[in-house]
Coordinates of C-alpha atoms in Angstrom, one line a residue:
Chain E
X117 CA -21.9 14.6 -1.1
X118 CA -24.8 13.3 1.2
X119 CA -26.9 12.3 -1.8
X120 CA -24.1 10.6 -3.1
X121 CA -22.9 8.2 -0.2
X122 CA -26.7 7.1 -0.3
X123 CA -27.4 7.1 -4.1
X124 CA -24.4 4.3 -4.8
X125 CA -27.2 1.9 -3.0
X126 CA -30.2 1.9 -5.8
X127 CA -27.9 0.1 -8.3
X128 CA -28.1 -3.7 -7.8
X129 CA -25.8 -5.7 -9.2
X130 CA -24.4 -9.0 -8.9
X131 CA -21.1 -9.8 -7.8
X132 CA -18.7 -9.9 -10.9
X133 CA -21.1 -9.5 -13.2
X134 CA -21.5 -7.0 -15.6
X135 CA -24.2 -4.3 -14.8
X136 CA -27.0 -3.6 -17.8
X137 CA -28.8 -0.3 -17.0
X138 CA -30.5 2.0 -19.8
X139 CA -31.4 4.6 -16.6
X140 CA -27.9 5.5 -15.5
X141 CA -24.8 6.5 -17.2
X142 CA -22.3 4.4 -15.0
X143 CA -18.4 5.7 -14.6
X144 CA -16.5 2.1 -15.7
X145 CA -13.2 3.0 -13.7
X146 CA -10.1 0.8 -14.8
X147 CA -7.6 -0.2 -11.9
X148 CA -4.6 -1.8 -12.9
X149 CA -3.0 -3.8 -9.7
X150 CA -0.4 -6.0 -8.5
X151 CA 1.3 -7.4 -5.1
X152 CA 3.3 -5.2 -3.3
X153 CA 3.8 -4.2 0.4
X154 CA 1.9 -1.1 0.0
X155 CA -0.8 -2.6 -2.3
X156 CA -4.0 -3.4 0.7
X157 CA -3.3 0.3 2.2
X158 CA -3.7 1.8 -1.6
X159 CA -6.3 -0.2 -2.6
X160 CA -8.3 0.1 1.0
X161 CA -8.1 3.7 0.8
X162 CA -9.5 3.8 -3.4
X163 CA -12.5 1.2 -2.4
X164 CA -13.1 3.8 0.4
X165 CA -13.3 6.3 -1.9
X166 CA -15.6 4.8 -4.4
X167 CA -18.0 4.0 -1.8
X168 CA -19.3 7.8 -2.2
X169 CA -19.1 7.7 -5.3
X170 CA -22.7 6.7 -7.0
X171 CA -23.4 4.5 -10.4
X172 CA -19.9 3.5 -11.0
X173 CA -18.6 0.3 -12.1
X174 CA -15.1 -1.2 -10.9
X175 CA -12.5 -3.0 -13.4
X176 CA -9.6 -4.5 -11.4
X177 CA -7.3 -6.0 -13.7
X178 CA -4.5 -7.6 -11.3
X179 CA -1.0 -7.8 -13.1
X180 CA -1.1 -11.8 -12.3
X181 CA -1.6 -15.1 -13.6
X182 CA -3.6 -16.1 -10.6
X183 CA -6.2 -13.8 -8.9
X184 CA -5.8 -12.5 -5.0
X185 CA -7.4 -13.6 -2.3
X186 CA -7.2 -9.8 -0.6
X187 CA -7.7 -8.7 -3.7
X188 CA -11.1 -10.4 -4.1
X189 CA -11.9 -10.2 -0.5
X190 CA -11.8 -6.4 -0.8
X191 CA -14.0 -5.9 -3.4
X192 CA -17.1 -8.4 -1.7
X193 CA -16.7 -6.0 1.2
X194 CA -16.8 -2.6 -1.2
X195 CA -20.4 -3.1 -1.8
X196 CA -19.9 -1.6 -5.3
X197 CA -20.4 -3.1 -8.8
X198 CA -16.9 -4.8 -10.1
X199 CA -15.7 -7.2 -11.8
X200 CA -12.2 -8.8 -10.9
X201 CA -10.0 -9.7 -14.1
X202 CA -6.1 -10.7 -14.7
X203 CA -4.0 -9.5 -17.3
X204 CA -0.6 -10.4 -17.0
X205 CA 2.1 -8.8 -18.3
X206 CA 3.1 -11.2 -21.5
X207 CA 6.8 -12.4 -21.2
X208 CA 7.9 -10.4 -23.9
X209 CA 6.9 -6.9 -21.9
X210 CA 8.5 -7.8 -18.9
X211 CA 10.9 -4.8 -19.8
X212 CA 11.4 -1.8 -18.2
X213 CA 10.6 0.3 -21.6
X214 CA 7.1 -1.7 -21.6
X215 CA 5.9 -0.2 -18.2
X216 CA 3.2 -1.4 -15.8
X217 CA -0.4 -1.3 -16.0
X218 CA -0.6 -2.1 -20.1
X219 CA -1.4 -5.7 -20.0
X220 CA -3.8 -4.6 -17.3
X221 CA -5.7 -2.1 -19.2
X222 CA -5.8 -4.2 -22.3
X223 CA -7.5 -6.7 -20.9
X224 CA -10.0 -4.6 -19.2
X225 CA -10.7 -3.2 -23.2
X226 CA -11.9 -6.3 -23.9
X227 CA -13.8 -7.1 -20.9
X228 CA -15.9 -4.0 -22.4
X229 CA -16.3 -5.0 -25.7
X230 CA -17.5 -8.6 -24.6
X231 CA -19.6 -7.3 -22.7
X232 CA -20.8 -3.9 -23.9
X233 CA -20.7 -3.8 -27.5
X234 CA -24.2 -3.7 -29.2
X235 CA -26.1 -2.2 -26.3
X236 CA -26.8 0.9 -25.3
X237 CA -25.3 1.4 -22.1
X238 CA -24.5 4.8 -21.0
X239 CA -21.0 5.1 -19.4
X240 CA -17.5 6.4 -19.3
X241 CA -14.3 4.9 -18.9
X242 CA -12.2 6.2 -16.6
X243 CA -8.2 4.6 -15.6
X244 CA -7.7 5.0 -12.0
X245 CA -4.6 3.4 -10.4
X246 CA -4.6 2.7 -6.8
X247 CA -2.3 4.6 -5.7
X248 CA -4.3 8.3 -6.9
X249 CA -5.7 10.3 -5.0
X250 CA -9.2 11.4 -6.0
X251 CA -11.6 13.8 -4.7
X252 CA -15.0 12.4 -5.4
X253 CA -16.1 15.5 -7.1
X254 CA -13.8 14.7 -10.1
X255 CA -16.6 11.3 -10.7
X256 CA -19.3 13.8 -11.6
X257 CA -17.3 16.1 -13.9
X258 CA -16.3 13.4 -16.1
X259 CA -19.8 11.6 -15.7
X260 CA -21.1 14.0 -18.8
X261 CA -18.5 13.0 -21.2
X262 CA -19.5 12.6 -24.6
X263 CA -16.2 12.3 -26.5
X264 CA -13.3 12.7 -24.2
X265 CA -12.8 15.1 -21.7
X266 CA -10.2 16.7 -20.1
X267 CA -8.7 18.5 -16.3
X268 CA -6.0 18.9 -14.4
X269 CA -4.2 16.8 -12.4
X270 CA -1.6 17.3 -9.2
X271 CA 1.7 16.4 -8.2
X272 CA 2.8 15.5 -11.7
X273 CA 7.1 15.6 -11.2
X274 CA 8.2 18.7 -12.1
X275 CA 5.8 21.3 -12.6
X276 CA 3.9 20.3 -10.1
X277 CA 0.7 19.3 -12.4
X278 CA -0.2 18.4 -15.9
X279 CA -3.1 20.1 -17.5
X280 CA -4.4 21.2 -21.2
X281 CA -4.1 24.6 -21.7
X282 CA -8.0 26.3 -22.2
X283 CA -8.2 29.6 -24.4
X284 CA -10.2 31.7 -22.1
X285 CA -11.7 33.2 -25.1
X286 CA -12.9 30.0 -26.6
X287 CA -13.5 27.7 -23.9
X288 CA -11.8 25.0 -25.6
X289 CA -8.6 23.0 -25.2
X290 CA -5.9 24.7 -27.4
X291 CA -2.6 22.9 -25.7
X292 CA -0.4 20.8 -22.8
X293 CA 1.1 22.2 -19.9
X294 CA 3.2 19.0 -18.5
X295 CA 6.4 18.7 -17.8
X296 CA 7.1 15.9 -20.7
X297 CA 5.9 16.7 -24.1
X298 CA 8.2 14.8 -26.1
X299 CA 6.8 13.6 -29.3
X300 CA 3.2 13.5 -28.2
X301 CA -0.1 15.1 -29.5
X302 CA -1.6 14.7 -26.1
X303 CA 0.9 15.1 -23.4
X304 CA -1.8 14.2 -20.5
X305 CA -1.2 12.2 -17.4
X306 CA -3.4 8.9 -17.6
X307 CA -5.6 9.9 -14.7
X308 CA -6.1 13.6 -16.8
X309 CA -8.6 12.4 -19.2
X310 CA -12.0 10.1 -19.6
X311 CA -13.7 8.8 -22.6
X312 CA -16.8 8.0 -23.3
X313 CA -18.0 4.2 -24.0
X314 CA -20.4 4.1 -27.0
X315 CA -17.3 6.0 -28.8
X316 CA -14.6 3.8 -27.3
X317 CA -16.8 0.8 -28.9
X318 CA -17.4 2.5 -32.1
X319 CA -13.6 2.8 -32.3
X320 CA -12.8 -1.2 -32.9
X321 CA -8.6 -0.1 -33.6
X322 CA -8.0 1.8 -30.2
X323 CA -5.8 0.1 -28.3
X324 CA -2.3 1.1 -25.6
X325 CA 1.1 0.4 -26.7
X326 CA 3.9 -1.2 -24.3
X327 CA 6.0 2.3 -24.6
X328 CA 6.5 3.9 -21.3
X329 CA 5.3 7.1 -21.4
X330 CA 3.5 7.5 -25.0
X331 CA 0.7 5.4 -23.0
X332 CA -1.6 8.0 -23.0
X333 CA -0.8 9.9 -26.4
X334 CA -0.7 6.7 -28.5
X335 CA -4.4 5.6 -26.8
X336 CA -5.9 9.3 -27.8
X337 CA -4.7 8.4 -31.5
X338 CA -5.7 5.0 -31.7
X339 CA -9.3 6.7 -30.9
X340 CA -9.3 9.3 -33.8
X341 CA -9.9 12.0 -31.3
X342 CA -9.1 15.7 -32.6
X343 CA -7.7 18.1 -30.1
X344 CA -10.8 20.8 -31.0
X345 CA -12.9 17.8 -30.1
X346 CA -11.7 17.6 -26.3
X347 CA -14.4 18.5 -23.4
X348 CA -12.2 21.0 -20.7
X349 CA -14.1 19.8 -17.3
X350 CA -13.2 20.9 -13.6
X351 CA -14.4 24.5 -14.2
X352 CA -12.4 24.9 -17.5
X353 CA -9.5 23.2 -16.2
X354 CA -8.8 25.7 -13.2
X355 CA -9.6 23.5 -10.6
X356 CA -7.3 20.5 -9.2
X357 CA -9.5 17.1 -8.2
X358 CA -7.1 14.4 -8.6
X359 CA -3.4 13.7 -7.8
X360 CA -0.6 11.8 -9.1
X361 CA 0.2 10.8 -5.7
X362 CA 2.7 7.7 -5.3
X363 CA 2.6 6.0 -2.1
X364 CA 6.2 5.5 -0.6
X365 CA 7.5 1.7 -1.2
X366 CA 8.1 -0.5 2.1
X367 CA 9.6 -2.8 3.1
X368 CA 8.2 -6.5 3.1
X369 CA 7.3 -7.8 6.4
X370 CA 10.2 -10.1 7.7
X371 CA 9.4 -13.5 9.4
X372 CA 13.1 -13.9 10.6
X373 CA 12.5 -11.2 13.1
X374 CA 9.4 -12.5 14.3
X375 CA 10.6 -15.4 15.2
X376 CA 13.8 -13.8 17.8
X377 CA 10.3 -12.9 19.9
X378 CA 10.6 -15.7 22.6
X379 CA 7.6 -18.5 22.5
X380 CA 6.4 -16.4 19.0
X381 CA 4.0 -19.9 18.6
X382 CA 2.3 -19.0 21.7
X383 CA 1.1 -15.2 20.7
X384 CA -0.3 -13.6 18.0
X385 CA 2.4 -13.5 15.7
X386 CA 2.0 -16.0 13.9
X387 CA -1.4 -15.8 12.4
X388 CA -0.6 -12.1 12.2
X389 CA 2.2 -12.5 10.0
X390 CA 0.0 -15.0 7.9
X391 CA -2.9 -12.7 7.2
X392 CA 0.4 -10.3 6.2
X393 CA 1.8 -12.6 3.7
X394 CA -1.7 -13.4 1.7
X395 CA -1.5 -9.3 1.1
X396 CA 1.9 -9.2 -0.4
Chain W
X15 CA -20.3 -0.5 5.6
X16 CA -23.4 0.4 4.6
X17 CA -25.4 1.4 7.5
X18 CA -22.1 3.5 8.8
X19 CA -22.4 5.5 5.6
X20 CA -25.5 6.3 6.3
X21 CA -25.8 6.7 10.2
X22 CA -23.5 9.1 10.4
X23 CA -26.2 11.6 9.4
X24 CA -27.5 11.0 12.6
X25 CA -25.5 12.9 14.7
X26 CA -26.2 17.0 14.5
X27 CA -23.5 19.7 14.7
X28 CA -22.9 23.2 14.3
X29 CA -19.5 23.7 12.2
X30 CA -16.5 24.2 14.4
X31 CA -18.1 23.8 17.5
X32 CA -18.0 20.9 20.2
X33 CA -20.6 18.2 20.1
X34 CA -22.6 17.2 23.3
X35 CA -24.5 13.8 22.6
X36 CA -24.5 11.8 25.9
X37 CA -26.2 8.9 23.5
X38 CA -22.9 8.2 21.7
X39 CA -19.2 7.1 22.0
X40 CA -17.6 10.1 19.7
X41 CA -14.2 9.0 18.2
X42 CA -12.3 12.4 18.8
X43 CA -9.7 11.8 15.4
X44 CA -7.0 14.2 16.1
X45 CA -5.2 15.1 13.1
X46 CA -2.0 17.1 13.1
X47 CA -1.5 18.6 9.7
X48 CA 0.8 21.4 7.4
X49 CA 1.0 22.9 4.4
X50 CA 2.9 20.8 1.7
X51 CA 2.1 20.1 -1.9
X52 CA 0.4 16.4 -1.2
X53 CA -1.5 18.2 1.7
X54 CA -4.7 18.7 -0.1
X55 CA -4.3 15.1 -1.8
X56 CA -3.4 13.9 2.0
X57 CA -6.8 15.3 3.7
X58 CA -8.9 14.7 1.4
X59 CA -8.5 11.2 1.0
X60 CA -8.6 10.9 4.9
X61 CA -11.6 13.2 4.7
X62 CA -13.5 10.7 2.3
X63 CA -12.8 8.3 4.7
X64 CA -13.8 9.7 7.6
X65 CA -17.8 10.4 5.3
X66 CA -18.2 6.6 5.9
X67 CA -17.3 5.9 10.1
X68 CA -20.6 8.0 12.1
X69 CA -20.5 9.4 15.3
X70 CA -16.8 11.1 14.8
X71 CA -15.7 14.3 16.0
X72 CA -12.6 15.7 13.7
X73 CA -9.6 17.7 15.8
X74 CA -7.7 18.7 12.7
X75 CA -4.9 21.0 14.2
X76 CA -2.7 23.4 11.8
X77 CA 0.8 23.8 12.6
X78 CA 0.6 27.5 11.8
X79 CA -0.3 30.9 13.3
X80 CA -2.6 31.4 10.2
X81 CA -5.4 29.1 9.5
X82 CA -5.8 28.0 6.1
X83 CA -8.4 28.6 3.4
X84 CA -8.0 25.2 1.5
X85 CA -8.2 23.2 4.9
X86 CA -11.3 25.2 6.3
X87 CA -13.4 24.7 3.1
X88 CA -12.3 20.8 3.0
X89 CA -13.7 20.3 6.7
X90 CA -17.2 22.2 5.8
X91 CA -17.5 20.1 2.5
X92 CA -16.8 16.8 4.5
X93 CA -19.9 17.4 6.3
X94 CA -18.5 15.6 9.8
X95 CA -18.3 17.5 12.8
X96 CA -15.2 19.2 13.7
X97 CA -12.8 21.9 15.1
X98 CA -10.6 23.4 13.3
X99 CA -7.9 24.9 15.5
X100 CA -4.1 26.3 15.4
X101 CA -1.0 24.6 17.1
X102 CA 2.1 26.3 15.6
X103 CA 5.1 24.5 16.6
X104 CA 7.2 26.9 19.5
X105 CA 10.5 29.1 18.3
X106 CA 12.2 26.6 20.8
X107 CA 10.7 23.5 19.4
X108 CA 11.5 23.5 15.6
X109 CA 14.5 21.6 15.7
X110 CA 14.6 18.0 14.1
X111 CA 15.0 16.5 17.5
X112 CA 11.6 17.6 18.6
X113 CA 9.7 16.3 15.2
X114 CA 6.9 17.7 13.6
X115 CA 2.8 17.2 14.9
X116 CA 3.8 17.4 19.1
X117 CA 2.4 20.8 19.6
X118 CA -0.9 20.1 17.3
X119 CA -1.4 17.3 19.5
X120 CA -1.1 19.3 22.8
X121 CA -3.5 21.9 21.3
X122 CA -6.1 19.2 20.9
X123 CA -5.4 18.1 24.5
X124 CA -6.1 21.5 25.5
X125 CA -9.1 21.9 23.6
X126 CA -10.6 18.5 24.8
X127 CA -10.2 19.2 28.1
X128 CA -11.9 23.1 28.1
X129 CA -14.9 21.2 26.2
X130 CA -15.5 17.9 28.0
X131 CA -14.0 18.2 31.2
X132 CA -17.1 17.9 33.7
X133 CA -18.9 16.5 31.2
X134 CA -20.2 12.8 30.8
X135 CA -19.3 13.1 27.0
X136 CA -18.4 9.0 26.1
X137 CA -15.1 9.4 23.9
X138 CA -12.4 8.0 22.4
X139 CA -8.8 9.5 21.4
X140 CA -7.1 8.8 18.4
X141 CA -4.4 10.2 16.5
X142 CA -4.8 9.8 13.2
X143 CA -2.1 11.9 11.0
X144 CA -3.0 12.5 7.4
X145 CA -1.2 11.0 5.0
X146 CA -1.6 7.3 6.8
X147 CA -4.7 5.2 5.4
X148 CA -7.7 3.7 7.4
X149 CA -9.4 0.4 7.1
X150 CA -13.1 1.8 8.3
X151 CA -13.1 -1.3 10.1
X152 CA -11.0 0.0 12.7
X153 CA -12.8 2.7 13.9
X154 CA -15.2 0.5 15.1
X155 CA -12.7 -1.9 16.9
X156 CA -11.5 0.9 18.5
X157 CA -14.8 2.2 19.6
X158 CA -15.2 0.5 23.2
X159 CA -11.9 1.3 24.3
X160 CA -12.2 1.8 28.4
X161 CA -8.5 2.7 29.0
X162 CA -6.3 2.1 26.3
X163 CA -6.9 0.0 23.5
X164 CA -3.8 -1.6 20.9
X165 CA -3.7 -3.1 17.5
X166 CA -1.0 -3.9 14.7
X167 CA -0.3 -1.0 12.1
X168 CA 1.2 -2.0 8.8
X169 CA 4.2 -0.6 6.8
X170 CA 6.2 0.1 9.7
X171 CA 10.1 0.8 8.4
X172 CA 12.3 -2.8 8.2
X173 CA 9.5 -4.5 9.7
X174 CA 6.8 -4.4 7.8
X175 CA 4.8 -3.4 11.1
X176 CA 4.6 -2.3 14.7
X177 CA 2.1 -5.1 17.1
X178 CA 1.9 -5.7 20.7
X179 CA 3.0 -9.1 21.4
X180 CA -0.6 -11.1 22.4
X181 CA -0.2 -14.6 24.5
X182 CA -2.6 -16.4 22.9
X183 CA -3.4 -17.8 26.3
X184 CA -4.3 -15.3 28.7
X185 CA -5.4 -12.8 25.8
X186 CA -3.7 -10.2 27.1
X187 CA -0.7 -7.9 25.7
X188 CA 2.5 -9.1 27.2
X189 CA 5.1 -6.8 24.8
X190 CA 6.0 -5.2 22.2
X191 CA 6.9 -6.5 18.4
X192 CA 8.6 -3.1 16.4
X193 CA 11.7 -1.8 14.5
X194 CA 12.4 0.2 17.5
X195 CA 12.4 -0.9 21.1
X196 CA 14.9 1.3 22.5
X197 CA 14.3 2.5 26.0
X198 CA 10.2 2.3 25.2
X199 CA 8.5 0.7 27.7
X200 CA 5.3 1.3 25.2
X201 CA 6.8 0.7 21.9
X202 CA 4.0 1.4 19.3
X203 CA 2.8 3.7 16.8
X204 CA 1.2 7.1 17.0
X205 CA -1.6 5.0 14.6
X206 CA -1.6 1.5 17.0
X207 CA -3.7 2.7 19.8
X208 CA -6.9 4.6 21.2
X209 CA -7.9 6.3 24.6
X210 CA -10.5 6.4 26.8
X211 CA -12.1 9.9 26.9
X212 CA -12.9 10.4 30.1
X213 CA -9.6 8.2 31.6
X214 CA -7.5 10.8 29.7
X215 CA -9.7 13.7 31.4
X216 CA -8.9 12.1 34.6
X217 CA -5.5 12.2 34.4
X218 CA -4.4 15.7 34.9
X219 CA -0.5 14.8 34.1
X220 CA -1.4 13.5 30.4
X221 CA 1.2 15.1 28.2
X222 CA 3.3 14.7 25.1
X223 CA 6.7 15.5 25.1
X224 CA 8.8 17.2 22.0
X225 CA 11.4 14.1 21.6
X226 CA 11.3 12.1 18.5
X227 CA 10.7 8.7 18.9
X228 CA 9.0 9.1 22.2
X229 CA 5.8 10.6 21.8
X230 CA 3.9 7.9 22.3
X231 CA 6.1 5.6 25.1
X232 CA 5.9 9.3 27.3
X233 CA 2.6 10.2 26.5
X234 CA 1.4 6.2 27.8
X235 CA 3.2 6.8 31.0
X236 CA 1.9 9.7 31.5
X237 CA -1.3 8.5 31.6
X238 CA -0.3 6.1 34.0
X239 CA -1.3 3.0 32.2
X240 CA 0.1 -0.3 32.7
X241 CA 1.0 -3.2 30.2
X242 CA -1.6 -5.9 32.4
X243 CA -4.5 -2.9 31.8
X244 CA -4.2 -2.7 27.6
X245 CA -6.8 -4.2 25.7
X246 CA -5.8 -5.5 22.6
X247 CA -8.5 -4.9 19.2
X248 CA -8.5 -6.3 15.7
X249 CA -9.0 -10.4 16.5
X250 CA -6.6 -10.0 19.3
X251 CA -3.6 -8.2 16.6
X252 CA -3.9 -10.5 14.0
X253 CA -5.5 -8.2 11.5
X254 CA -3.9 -4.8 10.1
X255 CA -6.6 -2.2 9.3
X256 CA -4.1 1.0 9.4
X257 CA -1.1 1.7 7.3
X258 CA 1.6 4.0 8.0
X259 CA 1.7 4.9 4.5
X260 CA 3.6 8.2 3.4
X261 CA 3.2 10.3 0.1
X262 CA 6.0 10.9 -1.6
X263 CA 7.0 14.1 -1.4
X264 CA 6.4 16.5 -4.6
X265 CA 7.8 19.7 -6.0
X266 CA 5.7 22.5 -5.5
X267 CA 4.2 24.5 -8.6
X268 CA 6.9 26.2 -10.8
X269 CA 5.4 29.4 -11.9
X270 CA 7.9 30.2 -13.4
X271 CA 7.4 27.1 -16.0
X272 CA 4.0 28.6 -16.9
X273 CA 5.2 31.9 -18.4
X274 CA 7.1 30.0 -21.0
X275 CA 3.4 29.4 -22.6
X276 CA 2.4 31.8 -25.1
X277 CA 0.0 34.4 -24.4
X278 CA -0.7 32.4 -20.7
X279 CA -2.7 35.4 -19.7
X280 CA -5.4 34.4 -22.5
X281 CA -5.9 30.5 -20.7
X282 CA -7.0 29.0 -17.9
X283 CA -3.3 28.6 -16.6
X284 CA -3.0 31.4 -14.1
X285 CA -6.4 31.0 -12.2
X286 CA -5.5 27.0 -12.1
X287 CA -1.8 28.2 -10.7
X288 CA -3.9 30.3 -7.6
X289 CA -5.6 27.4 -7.0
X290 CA -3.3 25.4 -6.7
X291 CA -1.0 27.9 -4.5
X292 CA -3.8 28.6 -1.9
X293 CA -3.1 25.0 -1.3
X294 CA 0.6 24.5 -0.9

C-alpha cells in the first residue's frame, strides 16, 4: 500500500484532460453525483480514497445542468487525473421508475468513446458512486480485467451481500447470490463488476436503460458478455472489498436559526453558512 | 496533499506499541469502535484516510472483552502506528442513558497517561469515531493546538452543523451555535475539538462521564478550560472539514439464505460467508 500512495505521482496529466498512456493500464472509475447535504463528506472521503490508489482516471458526471463549484474545487485539490462532466437527467426520466445515476453514466460512455476509441489505451471501467465504501485493494483486482470481471460486494439489503456464485471445481462463475434476481441474467450490484475498455469500445450498442434496478443486467446484455465468459476476482469471490454503504440523509443547514444568534453579522456565521450553501 | 502522503513514512514504529519522537507533534486519533455489519466498511474508509495525514498515532479502542481478528489485521495493513486496546462498556453502564464509546474513551485516557506521562512527548487528542468522514485538511489545523482548539462539524441533526460562535472582532470564541444547548456550557461535538497533550496530562481530574449528551460539556470542564482560553481552527470556523456522517445501518449476513443454493458446499459461498462473519 506504500508503493501505491507514491506510485499515483509518476502519471502526469493535465487538469480535465484526457490521459494518453500506452505504459499503464489506467482504472477509468465512473462517479455519478449530485447536490445534497451529505454530498462534500461522501465525496471528500472517495477523493481520499483514490489518492492511494495508482494509474486511475476519475469521471464525475454531476446530475446538473450547471457544474459545482465544490465539486470542481475538490477534484484540483485530489491531485488525480479527472475529468469533470454533466449529464442531466432528461425531463422525461425525472421519474422515480427511471432512477439516479443513468443520465450520469451515459454521458460518461460517451466521454470514452470521444476520447478513446481508435487508440490503444489500456484500461477498465469501473462505476463507483460516492457514497461506497472501497478498500483500495479492490483497484488492483479489477486492474487485470480482460472482459468483465466479477466479486462480491457488502451490505447489499437483505442478505447482507450480493455476489456470483464460483463452482469450486471450475473456478468459474456459474450463478447470483443477491437478494433480487427478478428477471435478470446478471443479478449484480453496479459496484460488483468492471469491464474492460478496448471491449466496451468494440461493443458500439452497449448502453444503460432508465429501469430501476435492471441497470446492471440490461448493461451486461447490451455488451454481449456470456456468463462462462465472466473473470471471478477477490480470491474467487470469497473475499469482501467493497460495500454498498449509504450514508444517512441530513438535514439542510438552516439560515433562520442562524440568524436568532445575537449580532450573527459580527461572527463567523455568516461566511460559514455561505461556504455551506455553495456545497448543497 | 502530496508531501503528507508521503511523509508519513517518516516516522518509525513497532506495531502496537507507543511512539517516542520528541521531533514531532503526534495526533493521538482515539477511535471508539464495535462490531456491526458496516464496521469493516466504517474503519477502513477512516483507515485510508488516516495513510495520507503523517505523524499520527492511532488509539483504536474495542468495546469488547475479546479483541477482534478483522480490526487487528486492518490496523497492521494500514501501516500507521497504533494501539490496539479493549474498553468493554461496564455491566452498570450499558443502558441507553449512558451511550455507547465513554468507556473506550476512558481506556485511551488511561493508556495515554501510563505511556506519556513524564514524558516531553508533543501531542494532540482527538476523538475521531469511525463512521464520521475527515477532510485531511483538518488534521493539520488541528495540529498546533496548545490547550484546546474548536472548529465547525457538518451534518449535525436539524442544523446542518455544530460551530462555536467567533466575533469576528476580537477573534476569539464567544459561544456556541448547535441543535442542543441545554445546560452545556461547551456545547460541541465529540468531532469539533482537539487537546493539548501535555495540558490533558496535567490535569489529573480529566474524565468523561457516562451521560449522553454530555460527554463532551463534562469532559471540557473537567479539564478546567475556559471559553476566553479556546482557539478557534479552520479560517476562524468558516470552513467544515469533518462530517458527522452515519452509515446506515445494515442486516447482517443471512446464512440461512445461502443454503437455499444448490449444492452451496461445491462454490465459493461458504468461505465468502466466514469472511464475512469474522467481521460482523
Amino acid at each position: 500500500m506504500n508503493s501505491s500512495s507514491n506510485s499515483q505521482h509518476r502519471i502526469s496529466f493535465i487538469p480535465g484532460e484526457p490521459v494518453h498512456d500506452p505504459e499503464r493500464t489506467l482504472i477509468f472509475l465512473i462517479t455519478p453525483t449530485y447536490t445534497r447535504p451529505t454530498q462534500a463528506a461522501d465525496m471528500t472521503r472517495l477523493s481520499q480514497t483514490l489518492q492511494l490508489v495508482p494509474d486511475i482516471f476519475w469521471i464525475v458526471v454531476e446530475d446538473a445542468h450547471n457544474s459545482s463549484r465544490s465539486v470542481e474545487d475538490l477534484l484540483r485539490r485530489t491531485n488525480v487525473p479527472y475529468a469533470h462532466l454533466l449529464g442531466p437527467r432528461p425531463p422525461t426520466h425525472l421519474d422515480k421508475r427511471s432512477g439516479r445515476g443513468v443520465s450520469n453514466r451515459l454521458r460518461a460512455f460517451e466521454w470514452l468513446r470521444e476520447n478513446y476509441s481508435n487508440t490503444t489505451q489500456k484500461g477498465v471501467i469501473y462505476f463507483a458512486d460516492d457514497d461506497n465504501a472501497y478498500d483500495v485493494r479492490i483497484f488492483e483486482e479489477m486492474r487485470s480485467t480482460r472482459i468483465v470481471s466479477m466479486f462480491p460486494v457488502g451490505l447489499i439489503s437483505t442478505l447482507g451481500l450480493s455476489t456470483p456464485i464460483v463452482s469450486r471445481k471450475s473456478g468459474k462463475i456459474i450463478g447470483f447470490h443477491d437478494p433480487f434476481i427478478g428477471r435478470r441474467k446478471f443479478a449484480v450490484d453496479m459496484a460488483g463488476f468492471a469491464v474492460n475498455l478496448q471491449f466496451f469500445l468494440s461493443q458500439k450498442k452497449a448502453t444503460m436503460p432508465y429501469k430501476v434496478g435492471y441497470e446492471e443486467d440490461y448493461f451486461l446484455k447490451s455488451l454481449g458478455v456470456q456468463i462462462w465468459q465472466l473473470e471471478p476476482k477477490a480470491e474467487n469471490c470469497t473475499q469482501v472489498l467493497v460495500w454498498h454503504t449509504k450514508t444517512k440523509p441530513a438535514d439542510q443547514p438552516k439560515l433562520s436559526l442562524m440568524k436568532k444568534v445575537t449580532n450573527y453579522t459580527e461572527t463567523n456565521l455568516p461566511d460559514l453558512y455561505n461556504n455551506q450553501l455553495e456545497q448543497s
